[in-house]
mmCIF file of C-alpha atoms in Angstrom:
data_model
loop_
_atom_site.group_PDB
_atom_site.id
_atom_site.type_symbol
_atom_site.label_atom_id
_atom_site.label_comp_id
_atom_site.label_asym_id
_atom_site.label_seq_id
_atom_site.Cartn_x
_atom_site.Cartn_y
_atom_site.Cartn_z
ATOM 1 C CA UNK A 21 -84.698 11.884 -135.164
ATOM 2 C CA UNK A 22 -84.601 15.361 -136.299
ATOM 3 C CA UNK A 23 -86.699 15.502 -139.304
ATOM 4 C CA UNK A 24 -87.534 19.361 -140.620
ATOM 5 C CA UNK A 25 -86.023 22.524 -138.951
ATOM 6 C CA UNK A 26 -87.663 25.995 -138.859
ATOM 7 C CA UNK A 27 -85.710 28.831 -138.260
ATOM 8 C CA UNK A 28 -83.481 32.092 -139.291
ATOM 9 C CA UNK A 29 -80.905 31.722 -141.518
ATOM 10 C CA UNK A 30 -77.794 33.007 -139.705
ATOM 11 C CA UNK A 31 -75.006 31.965 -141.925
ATOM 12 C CA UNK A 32 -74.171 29.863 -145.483
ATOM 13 C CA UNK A 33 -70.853 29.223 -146.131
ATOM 14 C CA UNK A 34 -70.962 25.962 -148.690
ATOM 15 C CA UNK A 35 -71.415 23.393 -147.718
ATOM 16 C CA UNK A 36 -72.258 24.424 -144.014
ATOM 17 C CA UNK A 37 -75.353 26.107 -142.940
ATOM 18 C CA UNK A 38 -75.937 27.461 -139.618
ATOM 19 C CA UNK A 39 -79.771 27.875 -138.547
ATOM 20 C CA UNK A 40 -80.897 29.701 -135.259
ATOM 21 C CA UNK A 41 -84.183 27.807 -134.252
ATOM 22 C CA UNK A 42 -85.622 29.398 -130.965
ATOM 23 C CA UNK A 43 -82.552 30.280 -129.668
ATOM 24 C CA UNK A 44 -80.587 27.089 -130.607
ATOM 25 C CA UNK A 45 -78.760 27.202 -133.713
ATOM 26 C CA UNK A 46 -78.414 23.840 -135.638
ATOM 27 C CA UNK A 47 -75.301 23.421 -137.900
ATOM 28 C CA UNK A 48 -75.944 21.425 -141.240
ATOM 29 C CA UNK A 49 -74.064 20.465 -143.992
ATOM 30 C CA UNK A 50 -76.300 21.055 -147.474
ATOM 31 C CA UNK A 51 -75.767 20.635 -151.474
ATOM 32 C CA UNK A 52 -75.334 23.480 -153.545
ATOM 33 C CA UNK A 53 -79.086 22.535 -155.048
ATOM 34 C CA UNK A 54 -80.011 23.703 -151.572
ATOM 35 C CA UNK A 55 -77.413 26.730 -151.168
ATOM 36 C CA UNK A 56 -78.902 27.905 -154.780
ATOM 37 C CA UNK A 57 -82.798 28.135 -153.608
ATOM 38 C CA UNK A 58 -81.893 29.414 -149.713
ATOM 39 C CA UNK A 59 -83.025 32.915 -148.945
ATOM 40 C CA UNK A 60 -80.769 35.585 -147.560
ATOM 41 C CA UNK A 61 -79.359 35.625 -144.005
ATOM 42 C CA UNK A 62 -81.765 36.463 -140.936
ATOM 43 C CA UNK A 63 -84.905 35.460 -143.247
ATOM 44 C CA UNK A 64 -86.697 32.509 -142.097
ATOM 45 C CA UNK A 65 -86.581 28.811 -143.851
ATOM 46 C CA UNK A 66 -87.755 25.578 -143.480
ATOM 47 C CA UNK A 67 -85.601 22.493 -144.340
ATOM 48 C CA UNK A 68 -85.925 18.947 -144.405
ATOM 49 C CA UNK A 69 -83.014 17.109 -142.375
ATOM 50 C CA UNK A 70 -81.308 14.171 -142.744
ATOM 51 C CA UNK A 71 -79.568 13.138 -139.132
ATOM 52 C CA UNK A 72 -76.392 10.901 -139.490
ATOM 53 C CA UNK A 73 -75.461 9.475 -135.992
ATOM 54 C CA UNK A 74 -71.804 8.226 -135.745
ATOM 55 C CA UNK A 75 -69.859 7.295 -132.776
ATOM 56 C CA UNK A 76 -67.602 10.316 -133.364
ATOM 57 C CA UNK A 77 -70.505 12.966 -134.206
ATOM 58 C CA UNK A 78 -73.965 13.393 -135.161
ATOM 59 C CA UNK A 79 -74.718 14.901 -137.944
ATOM 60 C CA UNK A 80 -77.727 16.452 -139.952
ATOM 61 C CA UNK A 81 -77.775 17.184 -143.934
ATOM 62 C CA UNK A 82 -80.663 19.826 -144.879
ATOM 63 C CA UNK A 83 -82.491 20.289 -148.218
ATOM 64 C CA UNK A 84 -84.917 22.731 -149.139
ATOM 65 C CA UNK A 85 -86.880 19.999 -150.768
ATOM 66 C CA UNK A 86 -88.644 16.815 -149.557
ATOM 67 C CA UNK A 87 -87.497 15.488 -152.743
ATOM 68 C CA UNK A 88 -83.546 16.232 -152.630
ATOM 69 C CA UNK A 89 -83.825 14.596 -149.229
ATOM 70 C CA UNK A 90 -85.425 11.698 -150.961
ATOM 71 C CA UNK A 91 -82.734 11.425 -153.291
ATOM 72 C CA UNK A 92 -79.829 11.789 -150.888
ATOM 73 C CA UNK A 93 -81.282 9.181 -148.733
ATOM 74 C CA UNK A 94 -81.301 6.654 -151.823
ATOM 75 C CA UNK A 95 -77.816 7.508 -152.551
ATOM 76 C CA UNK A 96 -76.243 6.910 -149.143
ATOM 77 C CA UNK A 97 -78.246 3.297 -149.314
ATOM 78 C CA UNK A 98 -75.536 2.684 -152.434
ATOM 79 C CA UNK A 99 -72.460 0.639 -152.046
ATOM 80 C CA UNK A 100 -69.389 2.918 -151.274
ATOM 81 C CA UNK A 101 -71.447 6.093 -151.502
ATOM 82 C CA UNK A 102 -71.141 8.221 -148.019
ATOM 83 C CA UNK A 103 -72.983 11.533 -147.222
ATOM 84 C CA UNK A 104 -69.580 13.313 -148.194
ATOM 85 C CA UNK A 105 -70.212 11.820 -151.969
ATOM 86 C CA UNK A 106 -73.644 12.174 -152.113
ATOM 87 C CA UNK A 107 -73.696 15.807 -151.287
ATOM 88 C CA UNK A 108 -71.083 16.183 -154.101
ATOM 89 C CA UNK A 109 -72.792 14.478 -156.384
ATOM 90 C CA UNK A 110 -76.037 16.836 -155.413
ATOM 91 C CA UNK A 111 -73.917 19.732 -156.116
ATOM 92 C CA UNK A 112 -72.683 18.797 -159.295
ATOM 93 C CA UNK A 113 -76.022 17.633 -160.599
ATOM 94 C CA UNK A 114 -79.417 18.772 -160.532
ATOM 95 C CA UNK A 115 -82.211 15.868 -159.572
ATOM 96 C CA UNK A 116 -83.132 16.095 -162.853
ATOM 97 C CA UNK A 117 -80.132 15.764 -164.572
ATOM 98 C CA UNK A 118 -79.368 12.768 -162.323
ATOM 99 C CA UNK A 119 -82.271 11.253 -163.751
ATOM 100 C CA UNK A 120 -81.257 11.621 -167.262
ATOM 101 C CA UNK A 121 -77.749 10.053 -166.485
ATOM 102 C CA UNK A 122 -79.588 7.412 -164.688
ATOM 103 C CA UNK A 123 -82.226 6.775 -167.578
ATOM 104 C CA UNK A 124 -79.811 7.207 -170.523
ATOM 105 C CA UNK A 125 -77.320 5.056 -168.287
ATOM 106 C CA UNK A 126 -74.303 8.031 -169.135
ATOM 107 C CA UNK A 127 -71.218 8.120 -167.342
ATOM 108 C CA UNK A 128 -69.648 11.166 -168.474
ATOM 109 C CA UNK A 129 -71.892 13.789 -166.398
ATOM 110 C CA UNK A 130 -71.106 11.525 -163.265
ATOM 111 C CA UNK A 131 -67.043 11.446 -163.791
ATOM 112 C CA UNK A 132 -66.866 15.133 -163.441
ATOM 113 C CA UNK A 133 -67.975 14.716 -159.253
ATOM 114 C CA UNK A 134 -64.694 14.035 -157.505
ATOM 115 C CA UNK A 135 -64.195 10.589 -156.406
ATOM 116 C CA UNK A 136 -66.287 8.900 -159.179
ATOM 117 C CA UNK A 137 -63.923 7.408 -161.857
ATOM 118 C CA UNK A 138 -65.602 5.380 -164.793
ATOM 119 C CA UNK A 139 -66.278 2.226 -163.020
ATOM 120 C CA UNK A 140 -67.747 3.205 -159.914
ATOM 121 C CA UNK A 141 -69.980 5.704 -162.292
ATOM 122 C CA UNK A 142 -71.058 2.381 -164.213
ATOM 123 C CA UNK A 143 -71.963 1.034 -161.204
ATOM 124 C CA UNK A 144 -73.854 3.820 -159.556
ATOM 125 C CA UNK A 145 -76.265 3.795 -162.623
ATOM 126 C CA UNK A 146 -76.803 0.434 -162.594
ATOM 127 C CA UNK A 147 -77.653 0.254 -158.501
ATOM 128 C CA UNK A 148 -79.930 3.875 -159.100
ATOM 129 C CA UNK A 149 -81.306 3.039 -162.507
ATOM 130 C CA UNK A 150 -84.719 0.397 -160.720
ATOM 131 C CA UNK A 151 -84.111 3.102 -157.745
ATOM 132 C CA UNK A 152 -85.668 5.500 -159.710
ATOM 133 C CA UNK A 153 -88.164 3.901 -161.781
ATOM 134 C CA UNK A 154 -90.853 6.098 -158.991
ATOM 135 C CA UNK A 155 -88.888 9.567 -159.978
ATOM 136 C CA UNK A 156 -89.274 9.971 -163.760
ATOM 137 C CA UNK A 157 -92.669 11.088 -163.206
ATOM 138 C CA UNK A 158 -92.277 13.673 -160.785
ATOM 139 C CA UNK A 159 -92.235 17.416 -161.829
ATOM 140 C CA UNK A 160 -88.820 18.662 -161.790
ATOM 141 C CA UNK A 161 -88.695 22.363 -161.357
ATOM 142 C CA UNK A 162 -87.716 23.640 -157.948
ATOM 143 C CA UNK A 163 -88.699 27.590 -157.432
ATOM 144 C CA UNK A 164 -86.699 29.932 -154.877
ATOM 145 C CA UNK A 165 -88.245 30.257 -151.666
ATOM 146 C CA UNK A 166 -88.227 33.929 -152.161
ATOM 147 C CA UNK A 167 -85.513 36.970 -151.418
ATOM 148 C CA UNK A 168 -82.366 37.049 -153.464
ATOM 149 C CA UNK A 169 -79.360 35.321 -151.333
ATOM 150 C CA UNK A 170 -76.942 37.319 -149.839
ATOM 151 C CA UNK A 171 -74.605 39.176 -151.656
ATOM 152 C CA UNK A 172 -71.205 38.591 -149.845
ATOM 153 C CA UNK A 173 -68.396 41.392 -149.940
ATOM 154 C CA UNK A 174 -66.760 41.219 -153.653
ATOM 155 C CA UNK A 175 -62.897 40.521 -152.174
ATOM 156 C CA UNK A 176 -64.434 37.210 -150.573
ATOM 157 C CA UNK A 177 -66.453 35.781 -153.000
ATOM 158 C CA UNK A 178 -63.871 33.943 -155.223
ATOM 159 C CA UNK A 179 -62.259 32.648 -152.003
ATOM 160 C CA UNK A 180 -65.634 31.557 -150.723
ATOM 161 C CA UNK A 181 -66.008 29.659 -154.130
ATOM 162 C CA UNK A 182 -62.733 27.803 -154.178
ATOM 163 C CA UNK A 183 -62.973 26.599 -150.612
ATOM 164 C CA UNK A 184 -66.584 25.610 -151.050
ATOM 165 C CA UNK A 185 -65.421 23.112 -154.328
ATOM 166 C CA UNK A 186 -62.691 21.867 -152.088
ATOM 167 C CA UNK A 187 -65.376 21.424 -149.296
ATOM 168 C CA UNK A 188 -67.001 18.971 -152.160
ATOM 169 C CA UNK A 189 -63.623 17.251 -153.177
ATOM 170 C CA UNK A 190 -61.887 19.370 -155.735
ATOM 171 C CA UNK A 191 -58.220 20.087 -155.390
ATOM 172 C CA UNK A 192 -57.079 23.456 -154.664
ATOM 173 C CA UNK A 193 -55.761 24.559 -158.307
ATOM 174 C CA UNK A 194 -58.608 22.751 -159.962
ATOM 175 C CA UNK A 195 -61.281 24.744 -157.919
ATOM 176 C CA UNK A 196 -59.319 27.855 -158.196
ATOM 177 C CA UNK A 197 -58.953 27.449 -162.040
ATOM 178 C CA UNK A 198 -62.541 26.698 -162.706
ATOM 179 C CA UNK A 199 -64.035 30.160 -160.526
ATOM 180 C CA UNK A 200 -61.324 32.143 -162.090
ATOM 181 C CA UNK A 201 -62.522 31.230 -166.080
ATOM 182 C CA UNK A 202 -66.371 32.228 -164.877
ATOM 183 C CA UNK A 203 -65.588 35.012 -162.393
ATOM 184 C CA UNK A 204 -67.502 38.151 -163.110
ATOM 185 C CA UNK A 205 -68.071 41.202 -161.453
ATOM 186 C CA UNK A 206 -71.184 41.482 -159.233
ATOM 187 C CA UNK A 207 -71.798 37.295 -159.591
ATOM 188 C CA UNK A 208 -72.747 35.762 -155.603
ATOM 189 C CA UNK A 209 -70.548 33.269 -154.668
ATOM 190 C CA UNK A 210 -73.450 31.380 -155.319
ATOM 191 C CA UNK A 211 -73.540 32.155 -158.952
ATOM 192 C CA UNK A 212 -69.921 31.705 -159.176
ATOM 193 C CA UNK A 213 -70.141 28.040 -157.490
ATOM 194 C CA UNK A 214 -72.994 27.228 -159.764
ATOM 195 C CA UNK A 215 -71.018 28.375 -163.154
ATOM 196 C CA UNK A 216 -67.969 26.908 -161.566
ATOM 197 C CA UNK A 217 -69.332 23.224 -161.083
ATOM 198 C CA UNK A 218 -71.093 23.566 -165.007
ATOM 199 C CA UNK A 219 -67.545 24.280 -166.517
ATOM 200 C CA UNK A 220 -65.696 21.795 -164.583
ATOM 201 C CA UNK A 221 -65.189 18.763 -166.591
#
């Protein structure tokens, strides 16, 4: 199994990562929590893989941190929760703020991820909350590995936003609607992701 990937960051377009290691490049699929702490393209990074073999594909999920990976490898061991889910529930919450749902046991920062009504939010905190009895001691602050991302040209950087919420499971007028009311000139699509997933409720 593929376990960490060094290499030079060739493209990021949310969720999907391409990575040129040696001469190979490796596609992976990756949170925003990851897309947020990536350097720009043609630097060099390290990330810690996930593979996913299926009889259709094989696929491999990349975090900058040992710990995201961690925590995307206990949500996929959930009832009903796929990659596709757990990545979207990465991207809407920070580890940390998972936590805090999971400790306090709240439902309303979970209903906000698409495909998580109510009930199956209930249950995910129940199923995480003895999970994670070994993370509320860890430190929580992740730093950049260094270089400012990317900036990508301004005409593309809304559309780069809105298709990167759909990629998570937003529909088209709801991603559109929530880049649009935090748009601002000179923001990353990064930035404008980020902002996007805080206001969307």
């Amino acid at each position: 199994m593929i376990g960490r990937l060094t290499g030079v960051l060739l493209e990021k377009q949310p969720p999907h990562i391409l990575l040129d290691v040696q001469g190979v490049g490796y596609e992976l699929d990756a949170p925003m929590s990851t897309f947020y702490k990536l350097p720009g393209l043609g630097q060099s990074v390290t990330l810690h893989t996930h593979m996913v073999v299926r009889e259709d594909a094989q696929l491999l999920y990349a975090f900058v941190e040992k710990r995201e990976r961690e925590l995307f490898r206990e949500l996929i061991r959930l009832n009903g929760v796929g990659p596709k889910l757990a990545l979207a529930l990465m991207s809407g919450l920070e580890v940390d703020e998972l936590i805090r749902a999971v400790q306090a046991q709240d439902t309303s920062a979970l209903v906000r991820v698409p495909g998580v009504g109510k009930k199956t939010a209930e249950r995910l905190l129940i199923e995480l909350r003895d999970r994670f009895k070994a993370w509320e001691a860890l430190p929580g602050s992740f730093k950049p590995l260094g270089g400012e991302g990317a900036s990508l040209a301004p005409a593309s950087q809304s559309s780069d936003a809105v298709s990167a919420l759909i990629s998570l499971g937003y529909k088209p007028q709801e991603a559109s609607r929530a880049v649009a009311a935090v748009e601002e000139d000179g923001m990353t699509s990064e930035e404008l992701i980020r902002r996007a997933l805080k206001g969307i409720v």
